[in-house]
Coordinates of C-alpha atoms in Angstrom, one line a residue:
M28 CA 34.0 -29.4 -40.2
K29 CA 32.2 -29.2 -36.9
L30 CA 29.7 -32.0 -36.2
C31 CA 26.9 -29.4 -35.4
Q32 CA 27.1 -28.1 -39.0
L33 CA 26.6 -31.6 -40.5
P34 CA 22.7 -31.7 -40.3
L35 CA 22.5 -28.3 -42.0
L36 CA 24.8 -29.5 -44.8
L37 CA 22.8 -32.7 -45.3
L38 CA 19.6 -30.6 -45.4
L39 CA 21.2 -28.3 -48.0
I40 CA 22.3 -31.3 -50.2
S41 CA 18.8 -32.8 -49.9
N42 CA 17.2 -29.6 -51.0
I43 CA 19.6 -29.3 -54.0
H44 CA 18.9 -32.8 -55.1
S45 CA 15.2 -32.1 -54.9
G46 CA 15.6 -29.2 -57.2
H47 CA 15.2 -26.6 -54.5
T48 CA 18.1 -24.2 -54.4
K49 CA 16.2 -21.4 -52.6
E50 CA 17.4 -20.2 -49.2
I51 CA 16.5 -22.5 -46.3
P52 CA 14.1 -20.6 -44.0
K53 CA 14.8 -20.1 -40.3
P54 CA 11.8 -20.2 -38.0
R55 CA 11.0 -17.5 -35.4
V56 CA 9.6 -18.5 -31.9
T57 CA 7.4 -16.1 -29.9
I58 CA 6.1 -16.6 -26.4
K59 CA 2.9 -14.9 -25.1
P60 CA 2.2 -13.2 -22.8
D61 CA 5.9 -13.0 -21.9
H62 CA 9.2 -15.0 -21.5
H63 CA 8.7 -14.8 -17.8
V64 CA 5.4 -16.1 -16.7
F65 CA 3.9 -17.3 -13.4
R66 CA 2.5 -20.5 -12.0
G67 CA -1.0 -21.0 -13.3
E68 CA -0.8 -18.6 -16.2
T69 CA -1.7 -19.7 -19.8
V70 CA 1.4 -19.6 -22.0
T71 CA 1.5 -20.0 -25.8
L72 CA 4.6 -20.9 -27.9
R73 CA 4.3 -20.0 -31.6
C74 CA 6.6 -21.1 -34.5
D75 CA 6.5 -19.0 -37.7
I76 CA 8.3 -20.0 -40.9
D77 CA 8.6 -17.8 -43.9
G78 CA 9.4 -20.2 -46.7
E79 CA 8.9 -18.9 -50.3
G80 CA 6.5 -21.1 -52.2
V81 CA 5.5 -23.3 -49.2
T82 CA 1.9 -23.1 -48.2
S83 CA 1.8 -25.6 -45.4
W84 CA 4.4 -26.7 -42.8
R85 CA 4.5 -29.5 -40.3
Y86 CA 6.0 -28.2 -37.0
N87 CA 8.3 -29.9 -34.6
W88 CA 8.8 -28.6 -31.0
H89 CA 11.9 -29.5 -29.0
K90 CA 12.9 -28.6 -25.4
D91 CA 16.3 -28.3 -23.7
G92 CA 18.2 -29.5 -26.8
S93 CA 16.4 -32.8 -27.0
T94 CA 15.9 -34.4 -30.4
S95 CA 12.5 -35.8 -29.4
V96 CA 9.4 -33.9 -30.6
F97 CA 6.8 -33.1 -27.9
S98 CA 4.3 -31.2 -30.2
E99 CA 3.6 -30.8 -33.9
R100 CA 1.3 -27.8 -33.8
Q101 CA 2.3 -24.3 -34.9
E102 CA 1.1 -23.1 -31.5
H103 CA 1.6 -25.1 -28.3
T104 CA -0.2 -23.9 -25.2
F105 CA 0.3 -24.6 -21.6
S106 CA -3.1 -23.9 -20.1
S107 CA -1.7 -23.7 -16.5
A108 CA 2.0 -23.4 -16.5
T109 CA 4.2 -24.9 -13.7
E110 CA 7.9 -24.7 -12.9
S111 CA 8.4 -28.0 -14.9
D112 CA 7.4 -26.2 -18.1
A113 CA 10.3 -23.8 -17.8
G114 CA 13.2 -24.4 -20.1
K115 CA 14.7 -23.6 -23.5
Y116 CA 12.6 -24.2 -26.6
F117 CA 13.2 -24.3 -30.3
C118 CA 11.2 -25.4 -33.4
N119 CA 11.8 -26.5 -37.0
G120 CA 9.4 -27.5 -39.8
T121 CA 9.1 -29.8 -42.9
E122 CA 6.9 -29.1 -45.9
T123 CA 3.5 -30.9 -45.6
E124 CA 3.3 -31.5 -49.4
G125 CA 6.9 -31.6 -50.4
S126 CA 10.4 -32.4 -49.2
R127 CA 11.6 -29.0 -48.1
S128 CA 12.8 -28.5 -44.5
S129 CA 13.6 -25.5 -42.4
Q130 CA 16.5 -24.7 -40.1
H131 CA 16.2 -24.9 -36.4
S132 CA 15.0 -21.7 -34.7
D133 CA 17.0 -19.9 -32.1
E134 CA 16.4 -21.1 -28.6
V135 CA 14.0 -19.0 -26.4
T136 CA 13.9 -19.4 -22.6
L137 CA 10.7 -19.7 -20.7
T138 CA 10.8 -18.9 -17.0
V139 CA 8.0 -19.9 -14.6
S140 CA 7.8 -18.7 -11.0
L141 CA 5.4 -17.9 -8.2
S142 CA 3.8 -14.4 -8.7
I143 CA 4.4 -11.8 -6.0
A144 CA 2.9 -8.3 -6.2
V145 CA 5.1 -5.9 -4.2
L146 CA 3.6 -2.7 -2.8
S147 CA 5.7 0.3 -1.7
V148 CA 5.1 4.0 -0.8
S149 CA 6.8 7.2 -1.8
P150 CA 7.9 9.5 -0.2
Q151 CA 6.7 8.1 3.2
M152 CA 3.8 6.5 5.0
W153 CA 3.5 9.2 7.7
M154 CA 1.9 12.4 6.3
T155 CA 0.1 15.6 7.2
E156 CA -3.1 16.7 5.4
G157 CA -2.3 18.1 2.0
D158 CA 0.9 16.1 1.4
P159 CA 1.3 14.2 -1.9
V160 CA 1.8 10.4 -1.8
T161 CA 2.2 7.6 -4.3
L162 CA 1.7 3.8 -3.9
N163 CA 3.8 1.7 -6.3
C164 CA 2.7 -1.8 -7.3
E165 CA 5.1 -4.1 -9.1
V166 CA 5.1 -7.8 -10.1
N167 CA 8.4 -9.5 -9.3
G168 CA 10.6 -9.9 -12.4
S169 CA 8.0 -8.8 -14.9
S170 CA 6.5 -5.6 -16.3
T171 CA 4.6 -6.7 -19.4
G172 CA 0.9 -6.4 -19.9
W173 CA -0.3 -6.0 -16.3
T174 CA -3.2 -4.0 -15.1
F175 CA -3.6 -3.2 -11.4
S176 CA -6.3 -3.0 -8.8
W177 CA -6.2 -1.3 -5.4
F178 CA -7.8 -2.3 -2.2
T179 CA -8.0 -1.3 1.5
K180 CA -7.8 -3.9 4.2
T181 CA -10.8 -3.9 6.5
V182 CA -11.6 -5.7 9.7
S183 CA -14.8 -7.5 10.6
G184 CA -14.5 -9.1 14.1
S185 CA -11.4 -11.2 13.9
R186 CA -11.4 -11.5 10.1
N187 CA -9.6 -9.3 7.6
D188 CA -11.2 -8.5 4.2
Y189 CA -10.3 -6.5 1.1
E190 CA -12.4 -3.7 -0.2
L191 CA -11.9 -2.5 -3.8
L192 CA -11.3 1.3 -4.0
S193 CA -14.0 3.1 -5.9
D194 CA -11.3 5.1 -7.9
S195 CA -9.1 2.0 -8.4
S196 CA -8.6 3.1 -12.1
R197 CA -6.3 5.8 -10.7
G198 CA -3.7 3.0 -10.4
A199 CA -3.1 2.5 -14.1
G200 CA 0.5 1.7 -14.8
G201 CA 1.2 0.4 -11.3
K202 CA 0.9 3.8 -9.5
Y203 CA -1.9 5.1 -7.3
T204 CA -1.2 8.8 -6.7
V205 CA -2.9 11.1 -4.2
S206 CA -1.9 14.7 -4.9
S207 CA -3.3 16.1 -1.6
A208 CA -3.8 13.6 1.2
A209 CA -6.9 13.8 3.4
L210 CA -7.9 12.0 6.5
K211 CA -10.0 9.7 4.4
H212 CA -6.9 8.3 2.8
T213 CA -5.6 6.9 6.0
G214 CA -5.8 3.1 5.8
V215 CA -4.0 -0.2 5.1
Y216 CA -3.6 -0.8 1.3
V217 CA -2.9 -3.8 -0.9
C218 CA -2.7 -4.2 -4.6
R219 CA -3.2 -7.0 -7.2
A220 CA -2.2 -7.4 -10.8
E221 CA -3.8 -9.3 -13.7
R222 CA -3.2 -9.9 -17.4
G223 CA -4.2 -12.2 -20.2
K224 CA -7.5 -13.8 -21.3
P225 CA -8.8 -15.5 -19.4
A226 CA -7.4 -13.2 -16.7
Y227 CA -4.6 -14.4 -14.6
K228 CA -4.5 -12.7 -11.2
T229 CA -1.6 -12.5 -8.7
E230 CA -2.1 -13.0 -5.0
Y231 CA -2.7 -9.9 -2.9
S232 CA 0.5 -7.9 -2.3
N233 CA 2.0 -7.1 1.1
T234 CA 0.1 -4.6 3.1
Q235 CA 1.2 -0.9 3.1
P236 CA -0.3 1.5 5.6
L237 CA -0.8 5.3 5.1
W238 CA -1.1 7.5 8.2
V239 CA -2.5 11.0 7.6
T240 CA -2.5 13.4 10.5
G241 CA -5.1 16.1 10.8
V242 CA -4.3 19.6 11.9
S243 CA -7.0 19.7 14.6
P244 CA -8.3 16.2 15.3
P245 CA -11.7 16.0 17.1
V246 CA -10.4 13.3 19.5
S247 CA -7.2 12.7 21.5
L248 CA -5.6 9.2 22.1
I249 CA -4.5 9.2 25.7
I250 CA -1.8 6.6 26.5
S251 CA -0.9 5.5 30.0
P252 CA 2.0 5.2 30.7
S253 CA 2.4 8.3 28.5
R254 CA 5.2 7.3 26.1
T255 CA 5.5 5.5 22.8
Q256 CA 7.9 2.7 24.0
H257 CA 6.8 0.2 26.7
F258 CA 8.2 -2.7 28.7
T259 CA 6.8 -6.2 28.3
S260 CA 4.4 -7.8 30.8
V261 CA 3.0 -4.5 32.0
S262 CA -0.5 -3.0 31.7
L263 CA -1.1 -0.4 28.9
S264 CA -4.2 1.8 28.7
L265 CA -5.3 3.7 25.5
S266 CA -8.3 6.0 25.7
C267 CA -10.1 8.0 23.0
E268 CA -11.3 11.3 24.5
D269 CA -13.3 14.0 22.7
Q270 CA -14.9 17.2 24.1
S271 CA -18.2 15.4 24.9
N272 CA -16.4 12.3 26.4
S273 CA -18.3 10.2 24.0
D274 CA -18.1 6.4 24.1
G275 CA -18.5 6.1 20.3
W276 CA -14.8 5.5 19.6
T277 CA -13.0 2.2 19.0
V278 CA -9.3 1.7 19.5
R279 CA -7.8 -0.1 16.5
R280 CA -4.3 -1.2 15.7
Y281 CA -2.1 -2.4 12.8
T282 CA 0.7 -4.7 14.0
N283 CA 4.2 -5.3 12.5
S284 CA 2.9 -8.6 11.2
G285 CA 0.4 -6.8 9.0
R286 CA -2.6 -7.6 11.1
L287 CA -5.5 -5.2 11.4
E288 CA -7.3 -5.6 14.7
D289 CA -9.9 -4.1 17.1
C290 CA -9.0 -3.9 20.8
S291 CA -12.1 -6.0 21.7
S292 CA -10.8 -8.9 19.6
L293 CA -7.4 -9.1 21.3
R294 CA -6.7 -12.1 23.6
W295 CA -5.1 -10.2 26.4
A296 CA -7.1 -6.9 26.1
S297 CA -10.5 -5.5 26.6
Q298 CA -12.4 -2.3 25.6
K299 CA -14.8 -0.6 28.0
G300 CA -16.4 2.5 26.5
S301 CA -13.7 4.2 24.5
T302 CA -10.8 2.8 26.6
C303 CA -8.7 -0.2 25.6
T304 CA -6.7 -2.0 28.3
I305 CA -3.9 -4.4 27.4
R306 CA -3.4 -6.4 30.6
S307 CA 0.0 -7.8 29.8
T308 CA 2.1 -6.3 27.0
D309 CA 4.1 -8.4 24.6
P310 CA 6.4 -7.6 21.6
W311 CA 3.5 -8.7 19.3
D312 CA 1.6 -5.6 20.6
T313 CA 4.1 -3.4 18.7
G314 CA 2.2 -1.4 16.0
V315 CA 0.2 1.7 15.1
Y316 CA -2.8 2.5 17.3
W317 CA -5.6 5.0 16.6
C318 CA -9.2 6.0 17.4
Q319 CA -11.9 5.1 14.9
S320 CA -15.3 6.7 15.0
E321 CA -18.6 4.9 14.5
S322 CA -18.8 6.3 10.9
G323 CA -15.3 5.0 10.1
E324 CA -13.0 8.0 10.3
N325 CA -9.5 7.4 11.8
Y326 CA -7.7 9.9 14.0
Q327 CA -4.6 10.2 16.3
H328 CA -2.3 7.5 15.0
V329 CA 0.5 6.6 17.4
N330 CA 3.4 4.2 16.8
I331 CA 3.8 2.1 19.9
T332 CA 6.8 -0.3 20.5
V333 CA 6.9 -3.0 23.2
H334 CA 10.4 -4.0 23.9
T335 CA 12.2 -6.5 26.3
G336 CA 15.2 -4.3 27.0
V337 CA 16.1 -0.6 27.1
I338 CA 13.4 1.8 26.1
L339 CA 13.3 5.6 25.4
E340 CA 10.8 7.8 27.1
S341 CA 9.5 10.2 24.4
P342 CA 6.3 12.1 23.9
V343 CA 3.2 10.3 22.5
H344 CA 2.2 13.2 20.1
P345 CA 4.2 15.8 18.1
V346 CA 6.0 18.4 20.2
T347 CA 4.5 21.9 20.0
E348 CA 7.1 24.3 18.3
G349 CA 8.9 26.3 20.9
D350 CA 8.3 23.9 23.8
N351 CA 11.1 22.0 25.5
L352 CA 11.6 18.3 24.8
T353 CA 12.8 15.9 27.6
L354 CA 14.1 12.4 26.8
R355 CA 14.9 9.7 29.3
C356 CA 16.3 6.1 29.1
F357 CA 14.9 3.2 31.1
Y358 CA 15.7 -0.4 31.8
P359 CA 13.1 -2.6 33.5
Y360 CA 15.3 -5.0 35.4
I361 CA 17.0 -2.5 37.8
S362 CA 15.6 -0.2 40.5
P363 CA 15.2 2.7 39.9
P364 CA 14.9 1.9 36.1
K365 CA 16.4 5.2 34.9
L366 CA 19.7 4.8 33.1
R367 CA 22.7 7.1 32.5
A368 CA 23.0 6.7 28.7
D369 CA 24.0 8.2 25.4
F370 CA 21.4 9.8 23.2
Y371 CA 21.3 9.7 19.4
K372 CA 19.4 11.5 16.7
D373 CA 19.3 9.9 13.2
G374 CA 22.3 7.8 14.1
S375 CA 24.5 10.6 15.4
L376 CA 25.5 11.0 19.0
I377 CA 24.1 14.3 20.4
Q378 CA 24.6 13.8 24.2
N379 CA 26.5 11.3 26.3
Q380 CA 26.3 9.8 29.8
T381 CA 23.3 11.7 31.1
T382 CA 20.1 10.6 32.9
E383 CA 17.9 12.9 30.7
M384 CA 18.4 15.0 27.7
I385 CA 16.6 18.3 27.2
I386 CA 16.2 20.1 23.9
P387 CA 15.0 23.6 24.6
T388 CA 12.7 25.4 22.0
F389 CA 12.0 22.4 19.9
S390 CA 11.6 23.3 16.2
K391 CA 11.4 21.7 12.7
R392 CA 15.1 21.1 12.5
H393 CA 14.9 18.9 15.6
E394 CA 12.6 16.4 13.9
G395 CA 14.0 12.9 13.5
F396 CA 14.5 9.4 14.9
Y397 CA 15.8 9.3 18.4
Y398 CA 17.2 6.5 20.6
C399 CA 19.3 5.9 23.6
K400 CA 22.2 3.5 24.3
H401 CA 23.8 2.1 27.4
P402 CA 27.2 0.4 27.1
E403 CA 26.1 -2.7 29.0
R404 CA 22.3 -2.8 28.8
G405 CA 22.1 -2.2 25.0
K406 CA 20.1 0.4 23.1
S407 CA 16.4 1.3 22.7
P408 CA 14.3 1.1 19.6
K409 CA 14.0 4.3 17.5
S410 CA 11.2 6.8 17.9
W411 CA 10.2 9.4 15.4
I412 CA 9.6 12.8 17.1
S413 CA 8.0 15.5 15.0
V414 CA 6.9 19.1 15.6
R415 CA 3.6 20.9 15.2
G416 CA 2.7 24.6 14.9
S417 CA 3.0 26.8 18.0
H418 CA 0.1 28.2 19.9
S419 CA 1.2 31.7 18.9
E420 CA 1.0 30.8 15.2
S421 CA -2.6 29.6 15.7
Q422 CA -3.5 32.8 17.4
I423 CA -1.8 34.9 14.7
S424 CA -3.8 33.0 12.0
V425 CA -7.0 33.7 13.8
L426 CA -6.1 37.4 14.2
K427 CA -5.2 37.6 10.5
I428 CA -8.6 36.2 9.6
L429 CA -10.4 38.6 11.9
S430 CA -8.4 41.6 10.7
S431 CA -9.1 40.7 7.1
V432 CA -12.8 40.5 7.8
L433 CA -12.8 43.8 9.7
A434 CA -10.8 45.5 6.9
A435 CA -13.3 44.3 4.3
C436 CA -16.4 45.4 6.2
P437 CA -16.3 49.1 5.2
Y438 CA -16.0 48.2 1.5
L439 CA -18.9 45.8 1.9
I440 CA -21.1 48.4 3.6
V441 CA -20.4 51.0 0.9
T442 CA -21.1 48.5 -1.8
V443 CA -24.5 47.6 -0.3
V444 CA -25.4 51.3 0.2
L445 CA -24.5 52.1 -3.5
I446 CA -26.6 49.2 -4.8
Y447 CA -29.5 50.2 -2.7
K448 CA -29.4 53.8 -3.9
C449 CA -29.0 52.7 -7.5
C450 CA -32.1 50.5 -7.2
R451 CA -34.2 53.4 -5.7
M452 CA -33.2 55.8 -8.5
R453 CA -34.2 53.3 -11.1
G454 CA -37.6 52.9 -9.4
K455 CA -38.2 56.6 -9.5
T456 CA -37.3 57.0 -13.2
P457 CA -40.5 57.9 -15.2
Q458 CA -41.8 55.3 -17.7

């Protein structure tokens, strides 16, 4: 006979001698809110024993196989759990007014870790007006009992704050869905999860930007030098220009470190009117830049990369469909800096050993990530190059609208004349 079976045998003999031949009950252990909880959460262990004819039990809690009892309550609560509370728990009981005893329950494992809310986007963070998008918020390693809140990251001077979305309830179930993106949805988002009473809240998640491009933005972001990739330790100018040459625009950026900043708050930059000048570029200046109006609208988002090595010269804004695209490769430590290099699209070689690559009649099928590579100097970062509708398409659209209006005019005129005649005839009808 195994030694581990001996206590149960002795318990059975004891119960028989006491005149109790009923089945020995086995307790059940439950953990609320979940077997996996997070540092600071309130956790309750509960022991339930269904023993026929027994009205009251004295409970014994054990941890990690120990014979010592750390609690004698049916429910044991950790008001603020820590990693030291993690472990394997089991319970057993003895009759308060009698001699009956229960078996040991099965062990249950409690895991305690640091809570992390993780935010992601589907299908992508770069969109055009009207595209659908979904933000997904998850808590690492747990999916039980959470409700979610959604925030946008805002900037005030050099400080970042979080503003609760007015329609935050849209994020029930960990998903915040926008069926048709508009310019107002552009922003930097975070989420947070909570559960239990009193409510336990996770920290804010990682930041997730959404960039929505308008069809006809009221302002243009002019970048000098006019490219998306730049050398280090050079001057970079970004200007917001609208038709009235207004000074009511602010250049703002979101860096790879998740920082949201105004140009005027940057150490090596200054803003004069609607022009931001970075006096000496640094890899930390890599990020998305845009123009923000005085009323808070965001326009003309451009992804800028500052790199210490090889860079790709590519257009700042989407290429108009039908136009030619010219790409060049540069290296800052030679004169002239232009390189003879290989050019790639989405990881595939498309042209080798050339000083510039020209794609005639750029179209939707040419969209993708481009970079260049030199066998000795290395390769550039990737740049996303997209297409926008041609000028002829815009003209055709205007002509279609005008032709529709003109085609409808005769019908409108006839309808108005008929209504007028009908009204006059009714007025002449004798009473």
